[in-house]
Amino acid sequence: MEETVGDPPTSAVLLDHCHFSQVIFNSVEKFYVPGGDVTCYYTLTEHFTPRRKDWIGIFRVGWKTTREYYTFMWVTLPVDPNNVSTKQQEVQFKAYYLPKDDEYYQFCYVDQDGLVRGASIPFQFRPENEEDILVVTTQGEVEEIEQSNNELRKENQELKDSCVSLQKQNSDMQAELQKKQEELETLKSINKKLEQKVEEQKDIWETELLQLKEQNQKLSSENEKMGVRVDQLQAQLSTQEKEMEKLVQEAQDKTEQLECLKKENGQLFLSLKEQRKHQQKLEKTVEELKQQEAIATKKEQELTRKHQQKLEKTVEELKQQEAIATKKEQELTLLKRDNFRLMSYMGLDFDSLPFQVPTSDQGGAGQNPGLVFGNPYFGIQESSAPSLRTIKKCPTCKSNLADDVFDHISQQHPMETLSLDCPICDKSFSANEKQIFEDHVFCHTL
């Protein structure tokens, strides 16, 4: 097939013959001599306008699509498409690219859309010495000839396939026959060797036969001796048969025992199977308990962590309260020192001061009448009067109490019989259960 720069435009669609008359091929020979160039003459009808990528191809008769071209040539566009003389065109196919067989071919004009616009009558490539038969056919006859050629080609192909199959079978049968002949030759040689061995063995057998006759005579004399021995052996055999019967009976007993053991083994196997199932259930239960234990441990750790956080928070609050109380005691101590210093400065005896502070109704009665502007520390004395009381600790809760309050509580509730009441749930504890009471109150803060 011709190799060109770029392939021509083709189509894979089965074509319609209604457009084949738009380009008419002229002077198409019945056959062309191989080895020479072929000139294709064609005429463009008035209903067809050529384009730049139109081409003319040589197709084997029976083609279905424009992709089945053997070789092709690009067409030359006419200078003046409207001139009648330019409608006559030609292309030349070089001998190198032409088919070399004697099949039927035809020219086809294909436009740049891949559609056939004209087709020539069939022709062949063969020598001139063959008889020339002028055949004039119509387009319908050409199609019938093409269909007949296709059927003949199909039958020819089938015959070729059948011939190839038969040739293959023949070659296989010949190979098999050759193999059988070789096997036959091998068997013949083996048979010959066997015949030789039979002859040799026959001589050996005759010699052995003579030896056997001599041995037979000896055996006959020994047979008489063995008769007596046989009688003795028969007596022994009868004795052994009785013993054998006993052994058979014992074997039957053992067989019965074995069957019983097999049944017991089967029962034990079933029991073992049930125990394994029970064990699997127990293992599953243990696994579930382990999971529950892990969950409970996790919850316990979480609760412990929360409890620890609450305890730490409570301890932190108690430390803050203790720090506040310590700060207040320090401030109270400083106030007492300032008050004592002021009393000393005023010439007053701190121990002789009364516990009640004069009310504001007395006005300036409490002031020194000798002072023109009054006592400047009189207000301080009044505000500091409650601090002049002696501070004592509560024996139960360690709170700060004044002397009169502490004495009143001591008179009402002696230490031996003093009861401790919970301020939250009103539960009472004796004075000897002070630690238990403190722990109880601390638990309410958790």
Short mmCIF file of C-alpha atoms in Angstrom, two decimals:
data_model
loop_
_atom_site.label_atom_id
_atom_site.label_comp_id
_atom_site.label_asym_id
_atom_site.label_seq_id
_atom_site.Cartn_x
_atom_site.Cartn_y
_atom_site.Cartn_z
CA MET A 1 0.00 0.00 0.00
CA GLU A 2 1.28 3.47 -0.84
CA GLU A 3 2.91 5.37 1.96
CA THR A 4 2.14 9.09 1.80
CA VAL A 5 2.57 12.07 4.01
CA GLY A 6 -0.73 12.07 5.87
CA ASP A 7 -3.60 9.67 5.47
CA PRO A 8 -6.61 10.58 3.34
CA PRO A 9 -9.97 11.36 4.98
CA THR A 10 -12.06 8.18 5.27
CA SER A 11 -15.26 6.98 6.91
CA ALA A 12 -16.12 3.75 8.72
CA VAL A 13 -19.81 4.05 7.83
CA LEU A 14 -21.27 1.73 5.18
CA LEU A 15 -21.78 3.87 2.07
CA ASP A 16 -24.81 4.58 -0.08
CA HIS A 17 -24.48 4.01 -3.85
CA CYS A 18 -26.73 6.94 -4.77
CA HIS A 19 -23.72 9.36 -4.92
CA PHE A 20 -21.49 7.15 -7.11
CA SER A 21 -22.56 8.94 -10.36
CA GLN A 22 -21.27 12.43 -9.45
CA VAL A 23 -17.79 11.54 -10.81
CA ILE A 24 -17.55 9.37 -13.95
CA PHE A 25 -14.43 7.34 -14.75
CA ASN A 26 -13.51 7.14 -18.45
CA SER A 27 -11.38 4.74 -20.52
CA VAL A 28 -11.03 2.16 -17.74
CA GLU A 29 -9.26 -0.90 -19.15
CA LYS A 30 -10.39 -4.45 -18.54
CA PHE A 31 -6.91 -5.22 -17.20
CA TYR A 32 -3.61 -3.42 -16.68
CA VAL A 33 -0.19 -4.97 -17.28
CA PRO A 34 1.81 -5.31 -14.02
CA GLY A 35 5.01 -3.26 -13.81
CA GLY A 36 3.67 -0.18 -15.61
CA ASP A 37 2.14 3.09 -14.44
CA VAL A 38 -1.65 3.41 -14.60
CA THR A 39 -3.40 6.61 -15.64
CA CYS A 40 -6.93 7.13 -14.32
CA TYR A 41 -9.22 9.39 -16.37
CA TYR A 42 -12.36 10.83 -14.81
CA THR A 43 -14.96 13.53 -15.46
CA LEU A 44 -16.54 15.85 -12.88
CA THR A 45 -20.27 16.37 -13.39
CA GLU A 46 -21.98 19.73 -13.00
CA HIS A 47 -23.57 18.62 -9.70
CA PHE A 48 -20.20 18.12 -8.01
CA THR A 49 -17.57 20.64 -6.93
CA PRO A 50 -14.12 19.23 -6.06
CA ARG A 51 -12.28 20.27 -2.89
CA ARG A 52 -8.65 20.39 -1.80
CA LYS A 53 -8.49 17.04 0.10
CA ASP A 54 -10.41 14.91 -2.41
CA TRP A 55 -8.59 11.76 -3.49
CA ILE A 56 -8.87 8.76 -5.82
CA GLY A 57 -8.15 5.31 -4.43
CA ILE A 58 -7.82 1.79 -5.79
CA PHE A 59 -10.15 -0.56 -3.89
CA ARG A 60 -10.44 -4.35 -4.03
CA VAL A 61 -13.92 -5.31 -5.25
CA GLY A 62 -16.13 -6.12 -2.28
CA TRP A 63 -15.01 -3.23 -0.09
CA LYS A 64 -17.46 -1.87 2.51
CA THR A 65 -15.90 1.36 3.80
CA THR A 66 -13.43 3.90 2.42
CA ARG A 67 -10.84 2.76 4.96
CA GLU A 68 -10.25 -0.38 2.87
CA TYR A 69 -8.32 1.37 0.05
CA TYR A 70 -5.18 -0.29 -1.31
CA THR A 71 -3.46 2.89 -2.52
CA PHE A 72 -4.53 6.46 -3.35
CA MET A 73 -3.54 9.72 -5.09
CA TRP A 74 -4.59 13.27 -4.27
CA VAL A 75 -6.68 14.91 -7.02
CA THR A 76 -5.66 18.14 -8.75
CA LEU A 77 -8.16 20.98 -8.47
CA PRO A 78 -9.16 22.52 -11.83
CA VAL A 79 -8.09 26.10 -12.53
CA ASP A 80 -11.58 27.12 -13.74
CA PRO A 81 -14.25 24.84 -12.26
CA ASN A 82 -16.95 26.34 -14.57
CA ASN A 83 -15.06 25.54 -17.81
CA VAL A 84 -16.21 22.35 -19.54
CA SER A 85 -12.68 21.41 -20.64
CA THR A 86 -11.43 21.48 -17.06
CA LYS A 87 -14.02 18.90 -16.06
CA GLN A 88 -11.83 16.23 -17.70
CA GLN A 89 -9.15 15.24 -15.15
CA GLU A 90 -6.58 12.51 -14.65
CA VAL A 91 -4.22 11.11 -12.03
CA GLN A 92 -1.34 8.71 -12.49
CA PHE A 93 -0.57 5.77 -10.18
CA LYS A 94 3.04 4.64 -10.10
CA ALA A 95 3.73 0.94 -10.78
CA TYR A 96 5.57 0.55 -7.48
CA TYR A 97 2.37 1.14 -5.46
CA LEU A 98 -0.02 -0.99 -7.58
CA PRO A 99 -1.34 -4.42 -6.49
CA LYS A 100 0.63 -7.53 -7.51
CA ASP A 101 -2.20 -10.10 -7.44
CA ASP A 102 -4.94 -10.90 -9.99
CA GLU A 103 -7.89 -9.82 -7.85
CA TYR A 104 -10.53 -7.43 -9.20
CA TYR A 105 -10.06 -3.74 -8.32
CA GLN A 106 -11.81 -0.47 -9.16
CA PHE A 107 -11.19 3.29 -8.96
CA CYS A 108 -13.21 5.31 -6.43
CA TYR A 109 -13.40 9.09 -6.08
CA VAL A 110 -13.61 10.06 -2.34
CA ASP A 111 -14.23 13.63 -1.16
CA GLN A 112 -12.67 15.21 1.91
CA ASP A 113 -15.64 14.08 4.03
CA GLY A 114 -14.77 10.44 3.34
CA LEU A 115 -17.78 9.88 1.02
CA VAL A 116 -17.54 8.11 -2.36
CA ARG A 117 -18.66 10.30 -5.28
CA GLY A 118 -17.85 7.92 -8.14
CA ALA A 119 -16.73 4.32 -8.84
CA SER A 120 -15.30 2.68 -11.96
CA ILE A 121 -15.93 -0.74 -13.43
CA PRO A 122 -13.76 -3.61 -12.08
CA PHE A 123 -10.37 -4.36 -13.64
CA GLN A 124 -7.39 -6.67 -13.06
CA PHE A 125 -3.62 -6.53 -13.09
CA ARG A 126 -2.41 -9.41 -15.32
CA PRO A 127 -0.20 -10.00 -18.42
CA GLU A 128 -1.44 -9.35 -21.98
CA ASN A 129 -1.15 -12.94 -23.32
CA GLU A 130 -4.37 -13.97 -21.58
CA GLU A 131 -7.56 -13.97 -23.60
CA ASP A 132 -9.38 -10.68 -23.55
CA ILE A 133 -13.08 -10.89 -22.97
CA LEU A 134 -15.02 -7.67 -23.28
CA VAL A 135 -17.61 -7.50 -20.54
CA VAL A 136 -20.12 -4.69 -20.42
CA THR A 137 -22.02 -4.63 -17.19
CA THR A 138 -24.38 -2.30 -15.48
CA GLN A 139 -24.04 -1.09 -11.92
CA GLY A 140 -26.55 -3.69 -10.67
CA GLU A 141 -24.63 -6.48 -12.42
CA VAL A 142 -21.43 -5.17 -10.85
CA GLU A 143 -23.03 -5.42 -7.44
CA GLU A 144 -24.25 -8.95 -8.21
CA ILE A 145 -20.77 -9.86 -9.40
CA GLU A 146 -19.32 -8.37 -6.23
CA GLN A 147 -21.79 -10.33 -4.09
CA SER A 148 -20.99 -13.51 -6.04
CA ASN A 149 -17.28 -12.83 -5.67
CA ASN A 150 -17.70 -12.34 -1.95
CA GLU A 151 -19.58 -15.63 -1.64
CA LEU A 152 -16.94 -17.39 -3.74
CA ARG A 153 -14.19 -15.86 -1.61
CA LYS A 154 -15.99 -17.00 1.52
CA GLU A 155 -16.39 -20.54 0.14
CA ASN A 156 -12.77 -20.45 -1.00
CA GLN A 157 -11.67 -19.39 2.44
CA GLU A 158 -13.74 -22.15 4.01
CA LEU A 159 -12.22 -24.68 1.60
CA LYS A 160 -8.77 -23.35 2.41
CA ASP A 161 -9.47 -23.66 6.13
CA SER A 162 -10.83 -27.16 5.60
CA CYS A 163 -7.77 -28.05 3.50
CA VAL A 164 -5.47 -26.72 6.20
CA SER A 165 -7.38 -28.73 8.81
CA LEU A 166 -7.17 -31.88 6.67
CA GLN A 167 -3.48 -31.30 6.07
CA LYS A 168 -2.98 -30.91 9.78
CA GLN A 169 -4.94 -34.11 10.45
CA ASN A 170 -2.94 -35.90 7.76
CA SER A 171 0.35 -34.74 9.26
CA ASP A 172 -0.86 -35.80 12.70
CA MET A 173 -1.89 -39.21 11.39
CA GLN A 174 1.42 -39.64 9.58
CA ALA A 175 3.29 -38.71 12.73
CA GLU A 176 1.16 -41.16 14.70
CA LEU A 177 1.72 -43.86 12.04
CA GLN A 178 5.45 -43.25 12.18
CA LYS A 179 5.27 -43.53 15.95
CA LYS A 180 3.30 -46.80 15.70
CA GLN A 181 5.81 -48.22 13.23
CA GLU A 182 8.65 -47.36 15.56
CA GLU A 183 6.76 -49.02 18.42
CA LEU A 184 6.16 -52.08 16.20
CA GLU A 185 9.87 -52.35 15.41
CA THR A 186 10.63 -52.03 19.09
CA LEU A 187 8.11 -54.78 19.92
CA LYS A 188 9.58 -57.05 17.24
CA SER A 189 13.05 -56.67 18.68
CA ILE A 190 11.69 -57.29 22.18
CA ASN A 191 9.79 -60.38 20.94
CA LYS A 192 12.95 -61.76 19.36
CA LYS A 193 14.86 -61.27 22.59
CA LEU A 194 12.03 -62.94 24.52
CA GLU A 195 12.09 -65.97 22.18
CA GLN A 196 15.81 -66.32 22.77
CA LYS A 197 15.25 -66.08 26.50
CA VAL A 198 12.45 -68.72 26.27
CA GLU A 199 14.79 -71.15 24.54
CA GLU A 200 17.42 -70.58 27.16
CA GLN A 201 14.83 -70.90 29.92
CA LYS A 202 13.51 -74.16 28.38
CA ASP A 203 16.93 -75.80 28.76
CA ILE A 204 17.10 -74.54 32.32
CA TRP A 205 13.62 -75.88 33.05
CA GLU A 206 14.52 -79.38 31.72
CA THR A 207 17.55 -79.48 33.98
CA GLU A 208 15.46 -78.32 36.93
CA LEU A 209 12.81 -80.96 36.10
CA LEU A 210 15.37 -83.74 36.44
CA GLN A 211 16.47 -82.28 39.72
CA LEU A 212 12.84 -82.08 40.87
CA LYS A 213 12.26 -85.75 40.05
CA GLU A 214 15.22 -86.72 42.18
CA GLN A 215 13.95 -84.48 44.93
CA ASN A 216 10.49 -86.04 44.58
CA GLN A 217 11.87 -89.46 45.24
CA LYS A 218 13.62 -88.19 48.28
CA LEU A 219 10.47 -86.45 49.43
CA SER A 220 8.34 -89.56 49.04
CA SER A 221 10.65 -91.43 51.40
CA GLU A 222 10.58 -88.51 53.74
CA ASN A 223 6.78 -88.34 53.40
CA GLU A 224 6.41 -91.68 55.10
CA LYS A 225 8.49 -90.42 57.93
CA MET A 226 6.46 -87.29 58.07
CA GLY A 227 3.20 -89.28 58.34
CA VAL A 228 4.08 -90.26 61.89
CA ARG A 229 5.05 -86.68 62.52
CA VAL A 230 1.71 -85.50 61.13
CA ASP A 231 -0.19 -87.67 63.59
CA GLN A 232 1.77 -86.16 66.40
CA LEU A 233 1.15 -82.70 65.01
CA GLN A 234 -2.58 -83.37 64.69
CA ALA A 235 -2.71 -84.26 68.37
CA GLN A 236 -0.86 -81.08 69.14
CA LEU A 237 -3.19 -79.21 66.79
CA SER A 238 -6.29 -80.45 68.59
CA THR A 239 -4.76 -79.25 71.85
CA GLN A 240 -3.90 -75.90 70.30
CA GLU A 241 -7.43 -75.60 68.88
CA LYS A 242 -8.87 -75.92 72.36
CA GLU A 243 -6.44 -73.30 73.59
CA MET A 244 -7.38 -71.18 70.58
CA GLU A 245 -11.07 -71.41 71.50
CA LYS A 246 -10.22 -70.18 74.98
CA LEU A 247 -8.22 -67.32 73.48
CA VAL A 248 -11.10 -66.45 71.12
CA GLN A 249 -13.49 -66.39 74.06
CA GLU A 250 -11.11 -64.14 75.98
CA ALA A 251 -10.80 -61.92 72.88
CA GLN A 252 -14.59 -61.66 72.68
CA ASP A 253 -14.74 -60.71 76.34
CA LYS A 254 -12.06 -58.09 75.79
CA THR A 255 -13.96 -56.84 72.73
CA GLU A 256 -17.09 -56.40 74.85
CA GLN A 257 -15.04 -54.61 77.49
CA LEU A 258 -13.58 -52.43 74.73
CA GLU A 259 -17.08 -51.54 73.51
CA CYS A 260 -18.07 -50.60 77.04
CA LEU A 261 -14.95 -48.49 77.34
CA LYS A 262 -15.76 -46.82 74.00
CA LYS A 263 -19.26 -45.96 75.26
CA GLU A 264 -17.82 -44.59 78.49
CA ASN A 265 -15.25 -42.69 76.44
CA GLY A 266 -18.06 -41.23 74.33
CA GLN A 267 -19.95 -40.18 77.45
CA LEU A 268 -16.76 -38.69 78.90
CA PHE A 269 -16.16 -36.87 75.61
CA LEU A 270 -19.67 -35.38 75.73
CA SER A 271 -19.15 -34.44 79.37
CA LEU A 272 -15.80 -32.89 78.47
CA LYS A 273 -17.45 -30.98 75.62
CA GLU A 274 -20.11 -29.65 78.00
CA GLN A 275 -17.41 -28.72 80.51
CA ARG A 276 -15.54 -26.88 77.75
CA LYS A 277 -18.71 -25.00 76.84
CA HIS A 278 -19.23 -24.19 80.51
CA GLN A 279 -15.60 -23.13 80.76
CA GLN A 280 -16.02 -20.89 77.72
CA LYS A 281 -19.11 -19.35 79.34
CA LEU A 282 -17.12 -18.84 82.55
CA GLU A 283 -14.25 -17.29 80.60
CA LYS A 284 -16.72 -15.01 78.86
CA THR A 285 -18.26 -14.11 82.24
CA VAL A 286 -14.78 -13.48 83.69
CA GLU A 287 -13.99 -11.28 80.71
CA GLU A 288 -17.22 -9.33 81.23
CA LEU A 289 -16.44 -9.02 84.96
CA LYS A 290 -12.96 -7.78 84.07
CA GLN A 291 -14.49 -5.20 81.77
CA GLN A 292 -16.98 -4.19 84.49
CA GLU A 293 -14.12 -4.06 86.99
CA ALA A 294 -12.14 -1.88 84.59
CA ILE A 295 -15.16 0.41 84.17
CA ALA A 296 -15.73 0.49 87.94
CA THR A 297 -12.02 1.18 88.52
CA LYS A 298 -12.20 3.98 86.00
CA LYS A 299 -15.29 5.41 87.71
CA GLU A 300 -13.65 5.02 91.13
CA GLN A 301 -10.56 6.82 89.87
CA GLU A 302 -12.77 9.56 88.47
CA LEU A 303 -14.68 9.88 91.78
CA THR A 304 -11.41 9.81 93.72
CA ARG A 305 -10.05 12.52 91.45
CA LYS A 306 -13.20 14.64 91.92
CA HIS A 307 -13.13 13.98 95.70
CA GLN A 308 -9.44 14.92 95.79
CA GLN A 309 -10.22 18.11 93.87
CA LYS A 310 -13.02 18.95 96.35
CA LEU A 311 -10.72 18.23 99.29
CA GLU A 312 -8.00 20.38 97.78
CA LYS A 313 -10.52 23.14 97.16
CA THR A 314 -11.86 22.85 100.74
CA VAL A 315 -8.32 22.86 102.19
CA GLU A 316 -7.52 25.89 100.07
CA GLU A 317 -10.65 27.68 101.37
CA LEU A 318 -9.78 26.73 104.97
CA LYS A 319 -6.27 28.05 104.44
CA GLN A 320 -7.70 31.27 103.06
CA GLN A 321 -10.08 31.56 106.07
CA GLU A 322 -7.22 30.82 108.44
CA ALA A 323 -5.11 33.45 106.73
CA ILE A 324 -7.97 35.97 107.02
CA ALA A 325 -8.47 35.09 110.73
CA THR A 326 -4.73 35.37 111.37
CA LYS A 327 -4.71 38.75 109.66
CA LYS A 328 -7.67 39.93 111.77
CA GLU A 329 -5.97 38.72 114.98
CA GLN A 330 -2.83 40.59 113.95
CA GLU A 331 -4.88 43.73 113.30
CA LEU A 332 -6.65 43.26 116.67
CA THR A 333 -3.32 42.88 118.45
CA LEU A 334 -2.04 46.08 116.80
CA LEU A 335 -5.21 47.91 117.83
CA LYS A 336 -4.77 46.68 121.41
CA ARG A 337 -1.19 47.91 121.45
CA ASP A 338 -2.22 51.30 120.07
CA ASN A 339 -5.04 51.53 122.60
CA PHE A 340 -2.74 50.63 125.49
CA ARG A 341 -0.17 53.18 124.30
CA LEU A 342 -2.88 55.85 124.11
CA MET A 343 -4.21 54.98 127.56
CA SER A 344 -0.72 55.21 128.96
CA TYR A 345 -0.26 58.51 127.24
CA MET A 346 -3.49 59.79 128.76
CA GLY A 347 -2.51 58.56 132.20
CA LEU A 348 -5.34 56.03 132.42
CA ASP A 349 -5.12 52.60 133.96
CA PHE A 350 -6.03 50.01 131.30
CA ASP A 351 -7.13 47.43 133.91
CA SER A 352 -9.52 49.84 135.66
CA LEU A 353 -11.55 50.66 132.53
CA PRO A 354 -15.22 49.57 132.61
CA PHE A 355 -16.56 47.16 130.03
CA GLN A 356 -19.49 49.40 129.06
CA VAL A 357 -18.76 52.42 126.98
CA PRO A 358 -20.75 55.58 127.74
CA THR A 359 -23.44 56.23 125.21
CA SER A 360 -23.54 59.21 122.93
CA ASP A 361 -26.29 60.82 125.08
CA GLN A 362 -23.74 61.78 127.72
CA GLY A 363 -22.19 64.16 125.19
CA GLY A 364 -19.00 65.62 126.53
CA ALA A 365 -19.50 64.30 130.06
CA GLY A 366 -16.84 61.78 129.52
CA GLN A 367 -14.37 64.40 128.45
CA ASN A 368 -11.89 66.04 130.73
CA PRO A 369 -13.47 69.35 131.90
CA GLY A 370 -10.05 70.83 132.22
CA LEU A 371 -9.51 70.60 128.46
CA VAL A 372 -10.73 73.60 126.52
CA PHE A 373 -11.38 71.70 123.32
CA GLY A 374 -12.29 68.38 124.88
CA ASN A 375 -10.44 65.01 124.75
CA PRO A 376 -9.34 64.32 121.16
CA TYR A 377 -9.05 60.56 121.87
CA PHE A 378 -12.52 60.22 123.36
CA GLY A 379 -14.03 58.72 120.13
CA ILE A 380 -11.15 56.30 119.80
CA GLN A 381 -11.67 55.18 123.34
CA GLU A 382 -15.33 54.49 122.70
CA SER A 383 -14.70 52.61 119.48
CA SER A 384 -11.91 50.63 121.10
CA ALA A 385 -13.90 49.76 124.21
CA PRO A 386 -15.09 46.35 123.03
CA SER A 387 -11.48 45.43 122.28
CA LEU A 388 -10.56 46.07 125.91
CA ARG A 389 -12.27 42.85 126.93
CA THR A 390 -10.12 39.83 127.43
CA ILE A 391 -10.38 37.46 124.43
CA LYS A 392 -10.65 33.72 125.09
CA LYS A 393 -10.95 30.65 122.79
CA CYS A 394 -14.04 28.44 122.65
CA PRO A 395 -13.04 24.95 123.87
CA THR A 396 -15.20 23.34 121.15
CA CYS A 397 -14.79 25.31 117.94
CA LYS A 398 -11.71 27.45 118.90
CA SER A 399 -13.62 30.69 118.16
CA ASN A 400 -12.68 33.99 119.89
CA LEU A 401 -15.03 34.79 122.80
CA ALA A 402 -15.14 37.64 125.29
CA ASP A 403 -14.60 36.92 128.99
CA ASP A 404 -18.22 37.42 129.96
CA VAL A 405 -19.47 35.21 127.09
CA PHE A 406 -16.88 32.52 127.86
CA ASP A 407 -17.76 32.57 131.58
CA HIS A 408 -21.44 32.40 130.78
CA ILE A 409 -20.92 29.35 128.54
CA SER A 410 -18.67 27.74 131.15
CA GLN A 411 -21.32 28.23 133.83
CA GLN A 412 -24.12 26.96 131.62
CA HIS A 413 -22.19 24.00 130.23
CA PRO A 414 -19.25 22.66 132.19
CA MET A 415 -16.50 20.99 130.10
CA GLU A 416 -17.32 17.57 131.41
CA THR A 417 -20.93 17.65 130.21
CA LEU A 418 -20.63 20.02 127.27
CA SER A 419 -22.30 18.50 124.12
CA LEU A 420 -21.24 19.25 120.56
CA ASP A 421 -24.08 19.94 118.10
CA CYS A 422 -23.59 19.81 114.36
CA PRO A 423 -24.60 23.20 112.86
CA ILE A 424 -25.82 21.47 109.66
CA CYS A 425 -27.74 18.31 110.64
CA ASP A 426 -28.23 19.05 114.41
CA LYS A 427 -26.53 15.78 115.38
CA SER A 428 -25.10 15.85 118.93
CA PHE A 429 -21.76 14.54 120.15
CA SER A 430 -20.27 14.41 123.66
CA ALA A 431 -17.24 16.48 124.60
CA ASN A 432 -15.08 13.36 124.56
CA GLU A 433 -16.00 12.82 120.87
CA LYS A 434 -14.46 16.05 119.71
CA GLN A 435 -12.42 14.44 116.91
CA ILE A 436 -15.46 12.54 115.65
CA PHE A 437 -17.50 15.76 115.73
CA GLU A 438 -14.85 17.62 113.71
CA ASP A 439 -14.66 14.81 111.16
CA HIS A 440 -18.48 14.81 110.91
CA VAL A 441 -18.63 18.53 110.25
CA PHE A 442 -15.77 18.28 107.74
CA CYS A 443 -17.69 15.60 105.80
CA HIS A 444 -20.54 18.09 105.24
CA THR A 445 -18.13 20.32 103.38
CA LEU A 446 -17.18 17.64 100.86
#
